[in-house]
CSV table of C-alpha atoms and ligand atoms in Angstrom, one decimal:
chain,number,residue,atom,x,y,z
A,1,MET,CA,77.6,76.7,104.2
A,2,LYS,CA,74.5,77.8,102.2
A,3,ASN,CA,75.4,80.9,100.2
A,4,THR,CA,73.0,83.8,99.9
A,5,PHE,CA,74.2,84.8,96.4
A,6,ASN,CA,74.5,83.5,92.9
A,7,HIS,CA,75.8,86.8,91.5
A,8,LEU,CA,77.9,89.6,92.9
A,9,ILE,CA,75.8,92.8,92.5
A,10,ASP,CA,76.5,94.5,95.8
A,11,THR,CA,79.1,93.4,98.3
A,12,ALA,CA,77.0,94.8,101.1
A,13,SER,CA,74.3,92.3,100.5
A,14,LEU,CA,76.7,89.4,101.4
A,15,SER,CA,76.9,88.1,104.9
A,16,LEU,CA,80.1,88.8,106.9
A,17,THR,CA,80.9,85.1,106.7
A,18,GLU,CA,80.6,85.1,102.9
A,19,ILE,CA,82.8,88.2,102.6
A,20,ASP,CA,85.4,86.7,105.0
A,21,GLU,CA,85.4,83.5,103.0
A,22,LEU,CA,86.0,85.3,99.7
A,23,LEU,CA,88.9,87.3,101.3
A,24,ARG,CA,90.4,84.2,102.9
A,25,LEU,CA,90.4,82.4,99.6
A,26,ALA,CA,91.9,85.4,97.8
A,27,LEU,CA,94.7,85.5,100.3
A,28,ASP,CA,95.2,81.8,100.0
A,29,ILE,CA,95.4,82.0,96.2
A,30,LYS,CA,98.0,84.8,96.6
A,31,LYS,CA,100.0,82.7,98.9
A,32,SER,CA,99.9,79.4,96.9
A,33,PRO,CA,98.8,80.2,93.3
A,34,GLN,CA,100.0,76.9,92.0
A,35,THR,CA,97.3,75.1,94.0
A,36,TYR,CA,94.6,76.8,91.9
A,37,VAL,CA,96.1,76.3,88.4
A,38,GLY,CA,93.5,74.4,86.3
A,39,ALA,CA,90.6,75.4,88.7
A,40,CYS,CA,88.6,76.8,85.8
A,41,ASN,CA,89.7,74.5,83.0
A,42,GLY,CA,87.1,74.4,80.3
A,43,LYS,CA,85.2,77.5,81.6
A,44,ILE,CA,84.6,80.7,79.8
A,45,MET,CA,84.2,84.2,81.3
A,46,ALA,CA,82.6,87.0,79.2
A,47,THR,CA,83.5,90.6,79.8
A,48,LEU,CA,80.9,93.1,78.7
A,49,PHE,CA,82.5,96.5,79.2
A,50,TYR,CA,80.4,99.4,78.0
A,51,GLU,CA,82.7,101.9,79.9
A,52,PRO,CA,86.5,102.3,79.8
A,53,SER,CA,88.6,100.2,82.2
A,54,THR,CA,92.2,99.1,82.6
A,55,ARG,CA,92.6,97.5,86.1
A,56,THR,CA,89.2,95.9,86.5
A,57,MET,CA,89.0,94.4,83.1
A,58,MET,CA,92.6,93.3,82.9
A,59,SER,CA,92.6,91.9,86.4
A,60,PHE,CA,89.5,89.9,85.6
A,61,GLN,CA,91.1,88.6,82.4
A,62,SER,CA,94.4,87.8,84.1
A,63,ALA,CA,92.5,86.1,87.0
A,64,MET,CA,90.6,83.8,84.6
A,65,LEU,CA,93.7,83.0,82.5
A,66,ARG,CA,95.7,82.1,85.7
A,67,LEU,CA,92.9,79.6,86.6
A,68,ASP,CA,93.2,78.1,83.1
A,69,GLY,CA,89.8,79.4,81.9
A,70,GLY,CA,89.1,81.2,78.7
A,71,VAL,CA,88.0,84.8,78.1
A,72,ILE,CA,85.6,86.4,75.5
A,73,GLY,CA,84.0,89.8,75.3
A,74,PHE,CA,84.2,93.5,74.3
A,75,ASP,CA,85.9,96.5,75.9
A,76,ASN,CA,84.1,98.9,73.6
A,77,PRO,CA,80.5,98.4,72.7
A,78,SER,CA,81.1,100.2,69.3
A,79,GLY,CA,82.3,96.8,67.9
A,80,SER,CA,79.2,94.9,69.1
A,81,SER,CA,75.5,94.6,68.3
A,82,VAL,CA,74.9,97.3,71.0
A,83,THR,CA,75.4,99.9,68.1
A,84,LYS,CA,72.5,98.2,66.3
A,85,GLY,CA,70.3,99.0,69.3
A,86,GLU,CA,70.4,95.7,71.1
A,87,SER,CA,69.2,96.1,74.8
A,88,LEU,CA,71.4,95.2,77.7
A,89,LYS,CA,69.0,92.4,78.6
A,90,ASP,CA,69.2,90.7,75.2
A,91,THR,CA,73.0,91.0,75.1
A,92,ALA,CA,73.3,89.5,78.6
A,93,LYS,CA,70.9,86.6,77.6
A,94,VAL,CA,72.8,85.7,74.5
A,95,VAL,CA,76.3,86.1,75.8
A,96,SER,CA,75.4,84.0,78.9
A,97,SER,CA,74.6,81.1,76.6
A,98,TYR,CA,78.2,81.2,75.3
A,99,SER,CA,79.8,81.5,78.7
A,100,ASP,CA,79.9,80.4,82.3
A,101,LEU,CA,80.3,83.8,83.9
A,102,LEU,CA,79.5,87.4,82.9
A,103,VAL,CA,81.4,90.4,84.1
A,104,ILE,CA,79.7,93.6,83.2
A,105,ARG,CA,80.6,97.3,83.5
A,106,ALA,CA,78.1,99.9,82.3
A,107,PRO,CA,77.2,103.5,82.7
A,108,TRP,CA,73.5,102.7,83.8
A,109,GLU,CA,72.9,102.4,87.6
A,110,GLY,CA,71.5,99.0,88.3
A,111,ALA,CA,72.8,97.5,85.0
A,112,ALA,CA,74.4,94.4,86.5
A,113,LYS,CA,71.2,93.5,88.4
A,114,ALA,CA,69.2,94.0,85.2
A,115,ALA,CA,71.6,91.7,83.3
A,116,ALA,CA,71.5,89.1,86.1
A,117,LEU,CA,67.7,88.9,85.8
A,118,THR,CA,68.0,87.4,82.3
A,119,ALA,CA,71.4,85.8,82.2
A,120,ASP,CA,71.7,82.1,82.4
A,121,CYS,CA,75.0,82.2,84.4
A,122,PRO,CA,76.4,84.2,87.3
A,123,VAL,CA,76.9,87.9,86.8
A,124,ILE,CA,79.5,90.1,88.4
A,125,ASN,CA,79.0,93.9,88.7
A,126,ALA,CA,82.3,95.5,87.6
A,127,GLY,CA,80.8,99.0,88.1
A,128,ASP,CA,77.3,100.3,87.3
A,129,GLY,CA,77.5,104.0,86.6
A,130,GLY,CA,78.0,106.1,89.7
A,131,HIS,CA,76.2,103.5,91.9
A,132,LEU,CA,78.4,100.6,93.1
A,133,HIS,CA,81.7,98.8,92.4
A,134,PRO,CA,81.6,95.6,94.6
A,135,THR,CA,84.8,93.9,93.3
A,136,GLN,CA,86.8,97.1,94.1
A,137,THR,CA,85.4,96.9,97.6
A,138,LEU,CA,86.5,93.3,98.0
A,139,THR,CA,89.9,94.4,96.7
A,140,ASP,CA,90.0,97.2,99.3
A,141,LEU,CA,88.9,94.9,102.1
A,142,ALA,CA,91.6,92.3,101.1
A,143,THR,CA,94.2,95.0,101.2
A,144,LEU,CA,93.1,96.3,104.6
A,145,SER,CA,92.7,92.8,106.1
A,146,ALA,CA,96.2,91.7,104.9
A,147,GLU,CA,98.1,94.9,105.5
A,148,LEU,CA,96.3,96.4,108.6
A,149,GLY,CA,95.0,93.2,110.1
A,150,ARG,CA,91.4,94.3,110.8
A,151,LEU,CA,88.2,95.6,109.2
A,152,ASN,CA,86.6,96.9,112.4
A,153,ASN,CA,87.2,99.8,114.8
A,154,LEU,CA,88.8,101.8,112.1
A,155,THR,CA,88.6,105.6,111.4
A,156,ILE,CA,88.4,105.7,107.6
A,157,GLY,CA,88.7,109.0,105.7
A,158,LEU,CA,87.2,109.0,102.2
A,159,CYS,CA,88.4,112.0,100.2
A,160,GLY,CA,87.5,113.4,96.8
A,161,ASP,CA,84.4,113.1,94.6
A,162,LEU,CA,82.1,111.2,97.0
A,163,LYS,CA,79.0,112.1,95.0
A,164,TYR,CA,79.8,110.1,91.8
A,165,GLY,CA,82.6,107.8,93.1
A,166,ARG,CA,81.0,104.4,93.1
A,167,THR,CA,84.0,102.8,94.8
A,168,THR,CA,83.3,105.0,97.9
A,169,HIS,CA,79.6,104.1,97.9
A,170,SER,CA,80.3,100.3,97.9
A,171,LEU,CA,83.1,100.6,100.4
A,172,VAL,CA,81.1,102.6,102.9
A,173,LYS,CA,78.1,100.4,102.6
A,174,THR,CA,80.2,97.3,103.2
A,175,LEU,CA,82.5,98.6,105.9
A,176,SER,CA,79.5,99.8,107.9
A,177,LYS,CA,78.6,96.1,108.3
A,178,TYR,CA,81.7,95.8,110.6
A,179,LYS,CA,81.5,97.0,114.2
A,180,GLY,CA,82.9,100.3,115.4
A,181,ASN,CA,84.0,101.9,112.1
A,182,ARG,CA,83.9,105.7,111.9
A,183,PHE,CA,83.9,107.5,108.5
A,184,VAL,CA,85.3,110.9,107.9
A,185,LEU,CA,83.8,112.1,104.6
A,186,ILE,CA,86.2,114.7,103.1
A,187,SER,CA,84.8,116.5,100.1
A,188,ASP,CA,83.7,119.7,98.4
A,189,LYS,CA,80.3,120.5,100.0
A,190,ASN,CA,78.6,119.9,96.7
A,191,PHE,CA,80.2,116.5,96.2
A,192,THR,CA,79.3,114.7,99.4
A,193,LEU,CA,78.2,111.1,99.7
A,194,PRO,CA,74.6,110.6,98.5
A,195,ASP,CA,72.0,110.8,101.3
A,196,TYR,CA,70.9,107.2,100.8
A,197,ILE,CA,74.4,106.0,101.7
A,198,LYS,CA,74.6,108.3,104.7
A,199,ASN,CA,71.2,106.9,105.9
A,200,HIS,CA,72.7,103.5,105.4
A,201,ILE,CA,75.5,104.3,107.8
A,202,ALA,CA,73.0,105.8,110.3
A,203,ALA,CA,71.1,102.5,110.4
A,204,THR,CA,74.2,100.7,111.6
A,205,ASP,CA,76.3,101.1,114.7
A,206,CYS,CA,79.0,103.0,112.7
A,207,THR,CA,79.2,106.8,112.5
A,208,PHE,CA,80.3,109.5,110.2
A,209,THR,CA,81.4,113.1,110.2
A,210,GLU,CA,81.9,115.5,107.2
A,211,SER,CA,84.8,117.8,106.5
A,212,ASP,CA,86.1,120.0,103.7
A,213,SER,CA,89.7,119.9,105.0
A,214,LEU,CA,92.1,117.0,104.3
A,215,GLY,CA,94.7,118.6,106.6
A,216,ASP,CA,92.3,118.8,109.6
A,217,ALA,CA,91.0,115.2,109.1
A,218,LEU,CA,94.3,113.4,108.4
A,219,PRO,CA,95.9,113.1,111.9
A,220,GLN,CA,93.0,111.0,113.3
A,221,LEU,CA,92.8,108.5,110.3
A,222,ASP,CA,93.7,104.8,110.3
A,223,VAL,CA,92.8,104.6,106.5
A,224,LEU,CA,92.8,107.3,103.9
A,225,TYR,CA,90.9,106.4,100.7
A,226,MET,CA,91.7,108.9,98.0
A,227,THR,CA,89.6,109.2,94.8
A,228,ARG,CA,89.7,111.2,91.6
A,229,THR,CA,87.0,113.5,90.3
A,230,GLN,CA,84.6,111.4,88.1
A,231,ARG,CA,84.8,114.0,85.2
A,232,GLU,CA,82.8,111.7,82.9
A,233,ARG,CA,79.8,111.9,85.3
A,234,LEU,CA,79.8,115.6,86.1
A,235,ALA,CA,76.7,117.6,85.1
A,236,VAL,CA,77.2,120.8,83.1
A,237,GLY,CA,78.6,123.5,85.4
A,238,GLU,CA,79.8,121.1,88.1
A,239,ASN,CA,83.5,121.6,89.0
A,240,PRO,CA,84.5,120.1,92.4
A,241,THR,CA,87.6,121.1,94.4
A,242,THR,CA,90.5,118.7,94.0
A,243,PHE,CA,92.2,117.6,97.2
A,244,VAL,CA,95.9,116.7,96.8
A,245,LEU,CA,97.7,114.4,99.1
A,246,THR,CA,101.3,115.6,99.5
A,247,PRO,CA,104.4,114.5,101.5
A,248,GLN,CA,103.8,117.5,103.8
A,249,LEU,CA,100.3,116.2,104.6
A,250,MET,CA,101.5,112.6,105.0
A,251,SER,CA,103.9,113.9,107.7
A,252,GLN,CA,100.8,114.6,109.8
A,253,GLY,CA,99.4,111.1,109.4
A,254,LYS,CA,99.7,108.2,111.8
A,255,LYS,CA,102.8,105.9,111.4
A,256,THR,CA,100.3,103.0,110.7
A,257,LEU,CA,98.1,105.0,108.3
A,258,ALA,CA,97.1,103.0,105.2
A,259,VAL,CA,96.6,105.1,102.0
A,260,LEU,CA,94.4,103.5,99.4
A,261,HIS,CA,93.2,104.6,96.0
A,262,PRO,CA,91.2,102.5,93.5
A,263,LEU,CA,93.2,104.1,90.7
A,264,PRO,CA,93.5,105.6,88.1
A,265,ARG,CA,95.1,108.5,89.9
A,266,VAL,CA,94.9,111.9,88.1
A,267,ASP,CA,96.4,114.6,90.4
A,268,GLU,CA,95.0,113.8,93.8
A,269,ILE,CA,98.1,112.0,95.1
A,270,SER,CA,101.5,113.6,94.5
A,271,PRO,CA,103.8,111.0,93.0
A,272,LEU,CA,106.2,112.0,95.8
A,273,VAL,CA,104.0,110.0,98.2
A,274,ASP,CA,104.5,106.8,96.2
A,275,ASP,CA,107.7,105.7,98.1
A,276,ASP,CA,106.1,106.2,101.5
A,277,PRO,CA,105.6,102.7,102.9
A,278,ARG,CA,102.0,103.8,104.0
A,279,ALA,CA,101.1,104.3,100.3
A,280,LEU,CA,99.4,100.9,99.5
A,281,TYR,CA,97.6,101.7,96.2
A,282,PHE,CA,99.9,99.7,93.9
A,283,LYS,CA,99.8,96.7,96.3
A,284,GLN,CA,96.0,97.2,96.4
A,285,ALA,CA,95.8,96.8,92.6
A,286,ASN,CA,97.6,93.5,92.9
A,287,TYR,CA,95.3,92.2,95.6
A,288,GLY,CA,92.5,92.9,93.1
A,289,MET,CA,93.6,90.1,90.8
A,290,TYR,CA,93.6,87.5,93.6
A,291,VAL,CA,90.2,88.8,94.8
A,292,ARG,CA,88.8,88.2,91.3
A,293,MET,CA,90.3,84.7,91.2
A,294,SER,CA,88.6,84.0,94.5
A,295,LEU,CA,85.3,85.3,93.2
A,296,ILE,CA,85.4,83.5,89.9
A,297,VAL,CA,86.2,80.1,91.6
A,298,THR,CA,83.5,80.8,94.3
A,299,LEU,CA,80.7,81.8,91.8
A,300,LEU,CA,81.4,78.9,89.5
A,301,ASN,CA,81.1,76.5,92.4
A,302,ILE,CA,78.0,78.1,93.9
A,303,THR,CA,76.1,77.7,90.7
A,304,LYS,CA,76.6,73.9,91.0
A,305,SER,CA,75.6,73.8,94.7
A,306,HIS,CA,72.4,75.7,95.2
A,307,PRO,CA,69.3,77.0,93.4
A,308,PRO,CA,69.0,80.7,92.4
A,309,VAL,CA,68.5,83.3,95.1
A,310,PRO,CA,65.9,85.9,94.2
A,311,LEU,CA,67.4,89.2,92.9
A,312,LEU,CA,64.4,91.4,93.5
A,313,ASN,CA,62.6,91.3,96.9
A,314,GLY,CA,60.5,94.4,96.5
A,315,LYS,CA,57.2,95.1,94.7
A,316,THR,CA,55.9,97.0,91.6
A,317,TYR,CA,53.6,99.8,92.6
A,318,ASP,CA,51.0,101.3,90.2
A,319,GLY,CA,52.2,104.7,89.0
A,320,ILE,CA,55.6,104.5,90.7
A,321,SER,CA,58.7,104.5,88.5
A,322,CYS,CA,62.3,105.5,89.3
A,323,LEU,CA,63.0,109.2,88.9
A,324,ASN,CA,66.8,108.7,88.6
A,325,PRO,CA,67.6,109.5,85.0
A,326,LYS,CA,70.7,107.3,85.2
A,327,CYS,CA,68.8,104.2,86.4
A,328,VAL,CA,68.8,101.2,84.1
A,329,THR,CA,65.0,101.2,84.2
A,330,ASN,CA,64.8,104.6,82.4
A,331,PRO,CA,62.9,103.9,79.2
A,332,ALA,CA,65.5,105.8,77.2
A,333,TYR,CA,67.8,102.8,77.7
A,334,ASN,CA,65.6,100.5,75.7
A,335,ASN,CA,65.3,97.8,78.5
A,336,VAL,CA,61.7,97.2,77.9
A,337,ASN,CA,59.9,94.7,80.2
A,338,LEU,CA,62.4,95.2,83.0
A,339,PRO,CA,60.2,94.7,86.1
A,340,ARG,CA,60.1,97.8,88.3
A,341,SER,CA,60.8,96.9,91.9
A,342,PHE,CA,60.8,99.1,95.0
A,343,LEU,CA,61.4,98.5,98.7
A,344,ARG,CA,58.9,100.6,100.6
A,345,THR,CA,59.4,102.3,103.9
A,346,GLY,CA,56.5,104.6,104.8
A,347,ASN,CA,56.0,106.9,101.9
A,348,THR,CA,59.5,106.4,100.5
A,349,TYR,CA,60.2,103.9,97.7
A,350,GLU,CA,63.8,102.8,97.1
A,351,CYS,CA,64.5,101.5,93.6
A,352,GLU,CA,66.0,98.0,93.8
A,353,TYR,CA,68.2,98.6,90.8
A,354,CYS,CA,69.9,101.9,91.5
A,355,SER,CA,69.0,102.4,95.3
A,356,HIS,CA,67.6,105.9,94.7
A,357,PRO,CA,64.8,106.8,96.9
A,358,ARG,CA,61.7,108.6,95.8
A,359,ALA,CA,58.6,109.8,97.5
A,360,GLY,CA,55.3,108.1,96.9
A,361,ARG,CA,52.4,109.2,94.7
A,362,GLY,CA,51.2,112.8,95.1
A,363,ASP,CA,54.6,114.2,95.7
B,1,NCD,C1,87.4,103.0,89.6
B,1,NCD,C2,86.1,102.9,88.8
B,1,NCD,O1,86.1,102.5,87.7
B,1,NCD,O2,85.1,103.3,89.4
B,1,NCD,N1,88.5,102.4,88.9
B,1,NCD,C3,88.7,101.1,89.1
B,1,NCD,O3,87.9,100.2,88.8
B,1,NCD,N2,89.8,100.7,89.7
B,1,NCD,C4,87.7,104.3,90.1
B,1,NCD,C5,87.8,105.4,89.1
B,1,NCD,O4,87.6,105.3,87.9
B,1,NCD,O5,88.0,106.6,89.6
């Protein structure tokens, strides 16, 4: 099979066959881990984490170590040349010459794509600001596929901070590739899913409704995806409602309900729910390690088997730059010479790094 990717920047840009193959491999590694010992012997993975992480970074490290590969990197840019003013592009270029795979988490939207443009090895997006989190999505899909048995014809409730929660953005974009999924978006009315993701659903054969009541939404759900408020991304004065999943609410859910959470949990799921067999979030974290093993093995093999697939498919337009202040292309972030690239539909230009739309000239 010819793959359409060399990096993992956005799970939604993979084909269904590619996603299914990654999940199949993850579940096979989970079933027979001994078969894969030594699979990355002599390979080095670098983790560039400009933002805090427990699960994502440690599951990547553990995944690589279980495959007999080595790990280098930082989990706090204050100990690296970033504090001397080095740009993301330069760091990615240099570190990729020491390693076979880069895993990057950064607060700038589109950071992983920008890094992939200069890196000399595959790049994995481990979270780019409030934009996307593709490896969490693969983790979520592996959990649903193994525990529920399907990824289509599901009613999926997503609850919490849908504005800044990158896990929900990636998950909705990817699950809307499967037939017959219905999303129930449960949030404070000021923290709904960004319009560009809702437009994305509208362009598929999936549908969505919005609600501000977890109790009203719960009985119809096959999947409930809880998320925390992304406090670190709130603008001054923003203070969303916290929704709390309790045993009382769980009693209104289907017997087959699957409750997921990317973790960390703050106070949006009562610990009293943890022993309910429908609470899958700790199992989900474990699937994450196998998903990352699958991804590492796949990306290292892909590099050998086919030439680079272009990362940018849009164009640069005179006088058009991205208006999202959190976009990696914002000049404040010191990524000089990053080519601007937009996908144009009529008078709307979508930034290919952060996905934010803007109107054309004269607006
Ligand atoms: C998520 C993230 O970093 O976006 N965590 C994770 O990777 N498992 C969710 C979160 O921090 O709320």
